[in-house]
């Protein structure tokens, strides 16, 4: 990994208190979060239902201007992309299984002015990555099966990170490598050593009593990675 690439910690609001979502986001940003991970689930592509573009729009209207990393777990996905672009998404990541025409969907995101990301479930082959790597700014390796917070990290994800890192490093562009699922202070260094530079953590952060202490513990572990 390029030495100049900073580590980003991305709290997933899936585990936040939704009755006070704006305050929760401000709290984790003040506690040292770099970006906010916004999980969108449709009870079709994944067996859970969360939040949509109206919520993102409300957060923007309330003055939350951080980088919003939108993870779309919806199928079909294309029609929602325009809504998330309008709502103020900065990064929009999609799963290859959620679209019939991956090239078109990634291009829609880019043409709309956001950064396209591609997400790989634990059993999804990484083969398609080489075909579309020039179209994307972020690769997300799922280290749990998508749908729920609080699941255990799948250890074989580390080898998948390393393989993705190898493909990314052949490019002449900065492409971020994100890991999502079961990340905590005690395994974040292993993910970094395997090549990740962006770390989603939902339950580990929002389930803790002191967001700043938890993020600091993660940064301390990363400093030793
Ligand atoms: C799972 C989501 C994750 C989830 C991670 O489908 O994509 O972003 O919030 O939660 P933790 O960190 O609790 O595994
Ligand atoms: Zn996610």
PDB file of C-alpha atoms and ligand atoms in Angstrom:
ATOM      1  CA  UNK A   1       0.000   0.000   0.000  1.00  0.00           C
ATOM      2  CA  UNK A   2       1.117   3.518  -0.717  1.00  0.00           C
ATOM      3  CA  UNK A   3       2.610   4.986   2.436  1.00  0.00           C
ATOM      4  CA  UNK A   4       0.735   8.232   1.824  1.00  0.00           C
ATOM      5  CA  UNK A   5      -2.663   6.540   1.968  1.00  0.00           C
ATOM      6  CA  UNK A   6      -4.196   7.422   5.324  1.00  0.00           C
ATOM      7  CA  UNK A   7      -6.329   4.960   7.179  1.00  0.00           C
ATOM      8  CA  UNK A   8      -9.988   5.912   7.244  1.00  0.00           C
ATOM      9  CA  UNK A   9     -12.359   4.765   9.972  1.00  0.00           C
ATOM     10  CA  UNK A  10     -15.947   4.613   8.743  1.00  0.00           C
ATOM     11  CA  UNK A  11     -18.610   4.073  11.419  1.00  0.00           C
ATOM     12  CA  UNK A  12     -21.656   2.276  10.022  1.00  0.00           C
ATOM     13  CA  UNK A  13     -24.839   4.013  11.132  1.00  0.00           C
ATOM     14  CA  UNK A  14     -26.634   0.681  10.946  1.00  0.00           C
ATOM     15  CA  UNK A  15     -25.825   0.315  14.655  1.00  0.00           C
ATOM     16  CA  UNK A  16     -26.615   3.932  15.595  1.00  0.00           C
ATOM     17  CA  UNK A  17     -29.661   5.084  17.561  1.00  0.00           C
ATOM     18  CA  UNK A  18     -31.957   6.014  14.662  1.00  0.00           C
ATOM     19  CA  UNK A  19     -34.172   8.172  16.902  1.00  0.00           C
ATOM     20  CA  UNK A  20     -31.279  10.637  17.108  1.00  0.00           C
ATOM     21  CA  UNK A  21     -29.343   9.872  13.947  1.00  0.00           C
ATOM     22  CA  UNK A  22     -27.981  13.353  13.227  1.00  0.00           C
ATOM     23  CA  UNK A  23     -26.589  13.681  16.750  1.00  0.00           C
ATOM     24  CA  UNK A  24     -25.080  10.197  16.578  1.00  0.00           C
ATOM     25  CA  UNK A  25     -23.263  11.120  13.343  1.00  0.00           C
ATOM     26  CA  UNK A  26     -21.987  14.373  14.833  1.00  0.00           C
ATOM     27  CA  UNK A  27     -20.805  12.456  17.889  1.00  0.00           C
ATOM     28  CA  UNK A  28     -18.762   9.917  15.904  1.00  0.00           C
ATOM     29  CA  UNK A  29     -17.289  12.643  13.694  1.00  0.00           C
ATOM     30  CA  UNK A  30     -16.266  14.588  16.807  1.00  0.00           C
ATOM     31  CA  UNK A  31     -14.864  11.323  18.170  1.00  0.00           C
ATOM     32  CA  UNK A  32     -12.493  11.046  15.204  1.00  0.00           C
ATOM     33  CA  UNK A  33     -14.370   9.216  12.443  1.00  0.00           C
ATOM     34  CA  UNK A  34     -13.166  10.033   8.910  1.00  0.00           C
ATOM     35  CA  UNK A  35     -16.269   9.210   6.869  1.00  0.00           C
ATOM     36  CA  UNK A  36     -19.765   7.838   7.542  1.00  0.00           C
ATOM     37  CA  UNK A  37     -20.858   4.470   6.146  1.00  0.00           C
ATOM     38  CA  UNK A  38     -24.558   4.506   5.158  1.00  0.00           C
ATOM     39  CA  UNK A  39     -26.048   0.997   4.737  1.00  0.00           C
ATOM     40  CA  UNK A  40     -29.088   0.740   2.477  1.00  0.00           C
ATOM     41  CA  UNK A  41     -31.037  -2.556   2.617  1.00  0.00           C
ATOM     42  CA  UNK A  42     -34.221  -3.487   0.764  1.00  0.00           C
ATOM     43  CA  UNK A  43     -35.510  -6.794   2.204  1.00  0.00           C
ATOM     44  CA  UNK A  44     -34.941  -8.327  -1.238  1.00  0.00           C
ATOM     45  CA  UNK A  45     -31.249  -8.337  -2.091  1.00  0.00           C
ATOM     46  CA  UNK A  46     -30.586  -8.749   1.634  1.00  0.00           C
ATOM     47  CA  UNK A  47     -33.008  -9.909   4.343  1.00  0.00           C
ATOM     48  CA  UNK A  48     -33.264  -6.591   6.172  1.00  0.00           C
ATOM     49  CA  UNK A  49     -34.739  -3.142   5.618  1.00  0.00           C
ATOM     50  CA  UNK A  50     -33.031   0.129   6.548  1.00  0.00           C
ATOM     51  CA  UNK A  51     -32.972   3.677   5.254  1.00  0.00           C
ATOM     52  CA  UNK A  52     -33.161   5.426   1.888  1.00  0.00           C
ATOM     53  CA  UNK A  53     -32.266   8.669   0.121  1.00  0.00           C
ATOM     54  CA  UNK A  54     -34.766  10.787   2.083  1.00  0.00           C
ATOM     55  CA  UNK A  55     -32.776  10.145   5.245  1.00  0.00           C
ATOM     56  CA  UNK A  56     -29.543  11.184   3.565  1.00  0.00           C
ATOM     57  CA  UNK A  57     -31.240  14.292   2.204  1.00  0.00           C
ATOM     58  CA  UNK A  58     -32.450  15.213   5.704  1.00  0.00           C
ATOM     59  CA  UNK A  59     -28.975  14.763   7.164  1.00  0.00           C
ATOM     60  CA  UNK A  60     -27.525  17.062   4.473  1.00  0.00           C
ATOM     61  CA  UNK A  61     -30.241  19.646   5.141  1.00  0.00           C
ATOM     62  CA  UNK A  62     -29.349  19.482   8.818  1.00  0.00           C
ATOM     63  CA  UNK A  63     -25.810  20.547   7.903  1.00  0.00           C
ATOM     64  CA  UNK A  64     -23.961  17.229   8.044  1.00  0.00           C
ATOM     65  CA  UNK A  65     -21.334  17.681   5.347  1.00  0.00           C
ATOM     66  CA  UNK A  66     -18.936  14.780   5.946  1.00  0.00           C
ATOM     67  CA  UNK A  67     -18.064  12.232   3.259  1.00  0.00           C
ATOM     68  CA  UNK A  68     -21.028   9.869   2.930  1.00  0.00           C
ATOM     69  CA  UNK A  69     -20.046   6.351   1.895  1.00  0.00           C
ATOM     70  CA  UNK A  70     -23.303   4.817   0.667  1.00  0.00           C
ATOM     71  CA  UNK A  71     -23.387   1.004   0.535  1.00  0.00           C
ATOM     72  CA  UNK A  72     -26.333  -0.105  -1.602  1.00  0.00           C
ATOM     73  CA  UNK A  73     -27.680  -3.568  -0.832  1.00  0.00           C
ATOM     74  CA  UNK A  74     -30.721  -3.248  -3.092  1.00  0.00           C
ATOM     75  CA  UNK A  75     -31.908  -4.963  -6.254  1.00  0.00           C
ATOM     76  CA  UNK A  76     -32.594  -3.587  -8.794  1.00  0.00           C
ATOM     77  CA  UNK A  77     -30.170  -0.786  -8.031  1.00  0.00           C
ATOM     78  CA  UNK A  78     -30.046   1.598 -11.022  1.00  0.00           C
ATOM     79  CA  UNK A  79     -33.167   3.644 -10.310  1.00  0.00           C
ATOM     80  CA  UNK A  80     -32.031   4.514  -6.788  1.00  0.00           C
ATOM     81  CA  UNK A  81     -28.649   5.826  -7.881  1.00  0.00           C
ATOM     82  CA  UNK A  82     -30.059   9.136  -9.138  1.00  0.00           C
ATOM     83  CA  UNK A  83     -31.901   9.615  -5.860  1.00  0.00           C
ATOM     84  CA  UNK A  84     -28.727   9.056  -3.830  1.00  0.00           C
ATOM     85  CA  UNK A  85     -26.736  11.375  -6.103  1.00  0.00           C
ATOM     86  CA  UNK A  86     -29.356  14.088  -5.604  1.00  0.00           C
ATOM     87  CA  UNK A  87     -29.403  13.434  -1.856  1.00  0.00           C
ATOM     88  CA  UNK A  88     -25.664  14.097  -1.551  1.00  0.00           C
ATOM     89  CA  UNK A  89     -23.825  10.766  -1.641  1.00  0.00           C
ATOM     90  CA  UNK A  90     -20.061  11.057  -2.160  1.00  0.00           C
ATOM     91  CA  UNK A  91     -19.230   7.374  -2.648  1.00  0.00           C
ATOM     92  CA  UNK A  92     -21.818   4.882  -3.932  1.00  0.00           C
ATOM     93  CA  UNK A  93     -20.890   1.211  -3.728  1.00  0.00           C
ATOM     94  CA  UNK A  94     -22.866  -1.569  -5.354  1.00  0.00           C
ATOM     95  CA  UNK A  95     -22.776  -5.350  -5.481  1.00  0.00           C
ATOM     96  CA  UNK A  96     -22.220  -6.972  -8.904  1.00  0.00           C
ATOM     97  CA  UNK A  97     -25.177  -9.303  -8.225  1.00  0.00           C
ATOM     98  CA  UNK A  98     -27.544  -6.356  -7.912  1.00  0.00           C
ATOM     99  CA  UNK A  99     -27.367  -5.253 -11.537  1.00  0.00           C
ATOM    100  CA  UNK A 100     -27.678  -6.942 -14.931  1.00  0.00           C
ATOM    101  CA  UNK A 101     -25.286  -4.407 -16.474  1.00  0.00           C
ATOM    102  CA  UNK A 102     -22.439  -3.647 -14.127  1.00  0.00           C
ATOM    103  CA  UNK A 103     -20.533  -1.372 -16.513  1.00  0.00           C
ATOM    104  CA  UNK A 104     -23.637   0.773 -17.022  1.00  0.00           C
ATOM    105  CA  UNK A 105     -24.388   1.018 -13.298  1.00  0.00           C
ATOM    106  CA  UNK A 106     -20.832   2.020 -12.361  1.00  0.00           C
ATOM    107  CA  UNK A 107     -20.870   4.574 -15.189  1.00  0.00           C
ATOM    108  CA  UNK A 108     -24.143   6.048 -13.885  1.00  0.00           C
ATOM    109  CA  UNK A 109     -22.464   6.707 -10.547  1.00  0.00           C
ATOM    110  CA  UNK A 110     -19.399   8.307 -12.144  1.00  0.00           C
ATOM    111  CA  UNK A 111     -21.429  10.419 -14.578  1.00  0.00           C
ATOM    112  CA  UNK A 112     -23.556  11.622 -11.670  1.00  0.00           C
ATOM    113  CA  UNK A 113     -20.467  12.989  -9.935  1.00  0.00           C
ATOM    114  CA  UNK A 114     -19.959  10.410  -7.168  1.00  0.00           C
ATOM    115  CA  UNK A 115     -17.159   7.910  -6.660  1.00  0.00           C
ATOM    116  CA  UNK A 116     -18.160   4.370  -7.703  1.00  0.00           C
ATOM    117  CA  UNK A 117     -17.343   1.421  -5.458  1.00  0.00           C
ATOM    118  CA  UNK A 118     -17.709  -2.317  -6.034  1.00  0.00           C
ATOM    119  CA  UNK A 119     -18.581  -4.710  -3.196  1.00  0.00           C
ATOM    120  CA  UNK A 120     -17.699  -8.399  -2.958  1.00  0.00           C
ATOM    121  CA  UNK A 121     -19.637 -10.768  -0.717  1.00  0.00           C
ATOM    122  CA  UNK A 122     -17.633 -13.500   1.021  1.00  0.00           C
ATOM    123  CA  UNK A 123     -18.350 -16.065  -1.726  1.00  0.00           C
ATOM    124  CA  UNK A 124     -18.313 -13.728  -4.739  1.00  0.00           C
ATOM    125  CA  UNK A 125     -15.301 -14.367  -6.998  1.00  0.00           C
ATOM    126  CA  UNK A 126     -13.039 -11.333  -7.411  1.00  0.00           C
ATOM    127  CA  UNK A 127     -12.628 -12.103 -11.124  1.00  0.00           C
ATOM    128  CA  UNK A 128     -14.899  -9.295 -12.351  1.00  0.00           C
ATOM    129  CA  UNK A 129     -12.708  -6.752 -10.567  1.00  0.00           C
ATOM    130  CA  UNK A 130     -10.068  -6.818 -13.312  1.00  0.00           C
ATOM    131  CA  UNK A 131     -12.746  -6.041 -15.910  1.00  0.00           C
ATOM    132  CA  UNK A 132     -14.057  -2.891 -14.234  1.00  0.00           C
ATOM    133  CA  UNK A 133     -11.198  -1.653 -12.059  1.00  0.00           C
ATOM    134  CA  UNK A 134     -10.697   1.382 -14.296  1.00  0.00           C
ATOM    135  CA  UNK A 135     -14.270   2.467 -13.542  1.00  0.00           C
ATOM    136  CA  UNK A 136     -14.084   2.432  -9.752  1.00  0.00           C
ATOM    137  CA  UNK A 137     -12.556   4.389  -6.872  1.00  0.00           C
ATOM    138  CA  UNK A 138     -13.189   1.874  -4.099  1.00  0.00           C
ATOM    139  CA  UNK A 139     -13.234  -1.889  -3.602  1.00  0.00           C
ATOM    140  CA  UNK A 140     -15.199  -3.168  -0.616  1.00  0.00           C
ATOM    141  CA  UNK A 141     -14.571  -6.655   0.690  1.00  0.00           C
ATOM    142  CA  UNK A 142     -17.425  -7.949   2.846  1.00  0.00           C
ATOM    143  CA  UNK A 143     -16.122  -9.843   5.853  1.00  0.00           C
ATOM    144  CA  UNK A 144     -19.642 -10.945   6.836  1.00  0.00           C
ATOM    145  CA  UNK A 145     -22.645 -11.849   4.741  1.00  0.00           C
ATOM    146  CA  UNK A 146     -24.481  -8.577   4.169  1.00  0.00           C
ATOM    147  CA  UNK A 147     -27.708  -7.788   5.990  1.00  0.00           C
ATOM    148  CA  UNK A 148     -26.966  -7.319   9.676  1.00  0.00           C
ATOM    149  CA  UNK A 149     -24.613  -5.638  12.081  1.00  0.00           C
ATOM    150  CA  UNK A 150     -22.869  -7.477  14.877  1.00  0.00           C
ATOM    151  CA  UNK A 151     -21.827 -10.624  12.985  1.00  0.00           C
ATOM    152  CA  UNK A 152     -18.467 -12.352  13.382  1.00  0.00           C
ATOM    153  CA  UNK A 153     -15.569 -11.493  11.044  1.00  0.00           C
ATOM    154  CA  UNK A 154     -14.953 -14.250   8.451  1.00  0.00           C
ATOM    155  CA  UNK A 155     -11.182 -14.953   8.595  1.00  0.00           C
ATOM    156  CA  UNK A 156     -10.817 -15.915   4.909  1.00  0.00           C
ATOM    157  CA  UNK A 157     -11.597 -12.253   4.122  1.00  0.00           C
ATOM    158  CA  UNK A 158      -7.961 -11.413   4.895  1.00  0.00           C
ATOM    159  CA  UNK A 159      -6.663 -13.414   1.927  1.00  0.00           C
ATOM    160  CA  UNK A 160      -9.306 -11.785  -0.268  1.00  0.00           C
ATOM    161  CA  UNK A 161      -8.122  -8.344   0.850  1.00  0.00           C
ATOM    162  CA  UNK A 162      -4.576  -9.245  -0.124  1.00  0.00           C
ATOM    163  CA  UNK A 163      -5.687 -10.418  -3.562  1.00  0.00           C
ATOM    164  CA  UNK A 164      -7.692  -7.225  -4.103  1.00  0.00           C
ATOM    165  CA  UNK A 165      -4.704  -5.165  -2.932  1.00  0.00           C
ATOM    166  CA  UNK A 166      -2.530  -6.853  -5.562  1.00  0.00           C
ATOM    167  CA  UNK A 167      -4.948  -5.868  -8.347  1.00  0.00           C
ATOM    168  CA  UNK A 168      -5.295  -2.311  -7.024  1.00  0.00           C
ATOM    169  CA  UNK A 169      -1.550  -1.805  -6.818  1.00  0.00           C
ATOM    170  CA  UNK A 170      -1.215  -2.612 -10.520  1.00  0.00           C
ATOM    171  CA  UNK A 171      -3.240   0.542 -11.235  1.00  0.00           C
ATOM    172  CA  UNK A 172      -1.731   3.985 -11.495  1.00  0.00           C
ATOM    173  CA  UNK A 173      -4.623   5.514  -9.531  1.00  0.00           C
ATOM    174  CA  UNK A 174      -5.523   5.711  -5.895  1.00  0.00           C
ATOM    175  CA  UNK A 175      -8.329   3.187  -5.291  1.00  0.00           C
ATOM    176  CA  UNK A 176      -9.395   2.663  -1.712  1.00  0.00           C
ATOM    177  CA  UNK A 177      -9.740  -0.835  -0.260  1.00  0.00           C
ATOM    178  CA  UNK A 178     -12.480  -1.085   2.354  1.00  0.00           C
ATOM    179  CA  UNK A 179     -13.377  -3.905   4.711  1.00  0.00           C
ATOM    180  CA  UNK A 180     -16.884  -4.237   6.167  1.00  0.00           C
ATOM    181  CA  UNK A 181     -18.151  -6.626   8.821  1.00  0.00           C
ATOM    182  CA  UNK A 182     -17.018  -7.644  12.280  1.00  0.00           C
ATOM    183  CA  UNK A 183     -14.190  -5.089  12.466  1.00  0.00           C
ATOM    184  CA  UNK A 184     -13.043  -4.273  16.008  1.00  0.00           C
ATOM    185  CA  UNK A 185      -9.938  -2.901  17.691  1.00  0.00           C
ATOM    186  CA  UNK A 186      -8.549  -6.431  18.026  1.00  0.00           C
ATOM    187  CA  UNK A 187      -8.689  -7.375  14.325  1.00  0.00           C
ATOM    188  CA  UNK A 188      -8.341  -4.038  12.534  1.00  0.00           C
ATOM    189  CA  UNK A 189      -4.549  -4.321  12.373  1.00  0.00           C
ATOM    190  CA  UNK A 190      -4.799  -7.683  10.640  1.00  0.00           C
ATOM    191  CA  UNK A 191      -7.113  -6.157   8.034  1.00  0.00           C
ATOM    192  CA  UNK A 192      -4.647  -3.310   7.492  1.00  0.00           C
ATOM    193  CA  UNK A 193      -1.739  -5.721   7.175  1.00  0.00           C
ATOM    194  CA  UNK A 194      -3.734  -7.611   4.537  1.00  0.00           C
ATOM    195  CA  UNK A 195      -4.115  -4.403   2.530  1.00  0.00           C
ATOM    196  CA  UNK A 196      -7.215  -2.544   3.732  1.00  0.00           C
ATOM    197  CA  UNK A 197      -7.059   1.232   4.147  1.00  0.00           C
ATOM    198  CA  UNK A 198     -10.710   1.939   4.994  1.00  0.00           C
ATOM    199  CA  UNK A 199     -12.441   0.243   7.917  1.00  0.00           C
ATOM    200  CA  UNK A 200     -16.190   0.042   8.446  1.00  0.00           C
ATOM    201  CA  UNK A 201     -17.208  -0.575  12.040  1.00  0.00           C
ATOM    202  CA  UNK A 202     -20.801  -0.494  13.212  1.00  0.00           C
ATOM    203  CA  UNK A 203     -21.460  -2.381  16.425  1.00  0.00           C
ATOM    204  CA  UNK A 204     -17.871  -1.965  17.665  1.00  0.00           C
ATOM    205  CA  UNK A 205     -18.245   1.825  17.701  1.00  0.00           C
ATOM    206  CA  UNK A 206     -21.949   2.513  18.264  1.00  0.00           C
ATOM    207  CA  UNK A 207     -22.191  -0.349  20.738  1.00  0.00           C
ATOM    208  CA  UNK A 208     -19.445   1.138  22.896  1.00  0.00           C
ATOM    209  CA  UNK A 209     -19.893   3.637  25.720  1.00  0.00           C
ATOM    210  CA  UNK A 210     -17.122   5.967  24.559  1.00  0.00           C
ATOM    211  CA  UNK A 211     -16.900   6.487  20.789  1.00  0.00           C
ATOM    212  CA  UNK A 212     -13.673   8.503  21.015  1.00  0.00           C
ATOM    213  CA  UNK A 213     -11.944   5.843  23.135  1.00  0.00           C
ATOM    214  CA  UNK A 214     -13.020   3.088  20.733  1.00  0.00           C
ATOM    215  CA  UNK A 215     -11.830   4.980  17.654  1.00  0.00           C
ATOM    216  CA  UNK A 216      -8.581   5.847  19.444  1.00  0.00           C
ATOM    217  CA  UNK A 217      -8.046   2.163  20.259  1.00  0.00           C
ATOM    218  CA  UNK A 218      -8.548   1.347  16.586  1.00  0.00           C
ATOM    219  CA  UNK A 219      -6.056   4.017  15.520  1.00  0.00           C
ATOM    220  CA  UNK A 220      -3.537   2.748  18.055  1.00  0.00           C
ATOM    221  CA  UNK A 221      -3.883  -0.771  16.657  1.00  0.00           C
ATOM    222  CA  UNK A 222      -3.509   0.585  13.111  1.00  0.00           C
ATOM    223  CA  UNK A 223      -0.361   2.484  14.050  1.00  0.00           C
ATOM    224  CA  UNK A 224       1.196  -0.842  14.987  1.00  0.00           C
ATOM    225  CA  UNK A 225       0.016  -2.629  11.818  1.00  0.00           C
TER     226      UNK A 225
HETATM  227  C1  LIG B   1     -23.624  -5.398   6.895  1.00  0.00           C
HETATM  228  C2  LIG B   1     -23.279  -3.944   6.685  1.00  0.00           C
HETATM  229  C3  LIG B   1     -22.250  -3.432   7.590  1.00  0.00           C
HETATM  230  C4  LIG B   1     -22.604  -3.483   9.053  1.00  0.00           C
HETATM  231  C5  LIG B   1     -21.344  -3.782   9.791  1.00  0.00           C
HETATM  232  O1  LIG B   1     -24.402  -5.827   5.834  1.00  0.00           O
HETATM  233  O2  LIG B   1     -22.828  -3.741   5.363  1.00  0.00           O
HETATM  234  O3  LIG B   1     -21.814  -2.136   7.222  1.00  0.00           O
HETATM  235  O4  LIG B   1     -23.137  -2.294   9.556  1.00  0.00           O
HETATM  236  O5  LIG B   1     -21.647  -3.961  11.126  1.00  0.00           O
HETATM  237  P1  LIG B   1     -20.579  -4.550  12.154  1.00  0.00           P
HETATM  238  O6  LIG B   1     -19.418  -3.616  12.157  1.00  0.00           O
HETATM  239  O7  LIG B   1     -21.345  -4.559  13.438  1.00  0.00           O
HETATM  240  O8  LIG B   1     -20.220  -5.920  11.665  1.00  0.00           O
HETATM  241 ZN1  LIG B   2     -21.932  -1.793   4.819  1.00  0.00          ZN
END
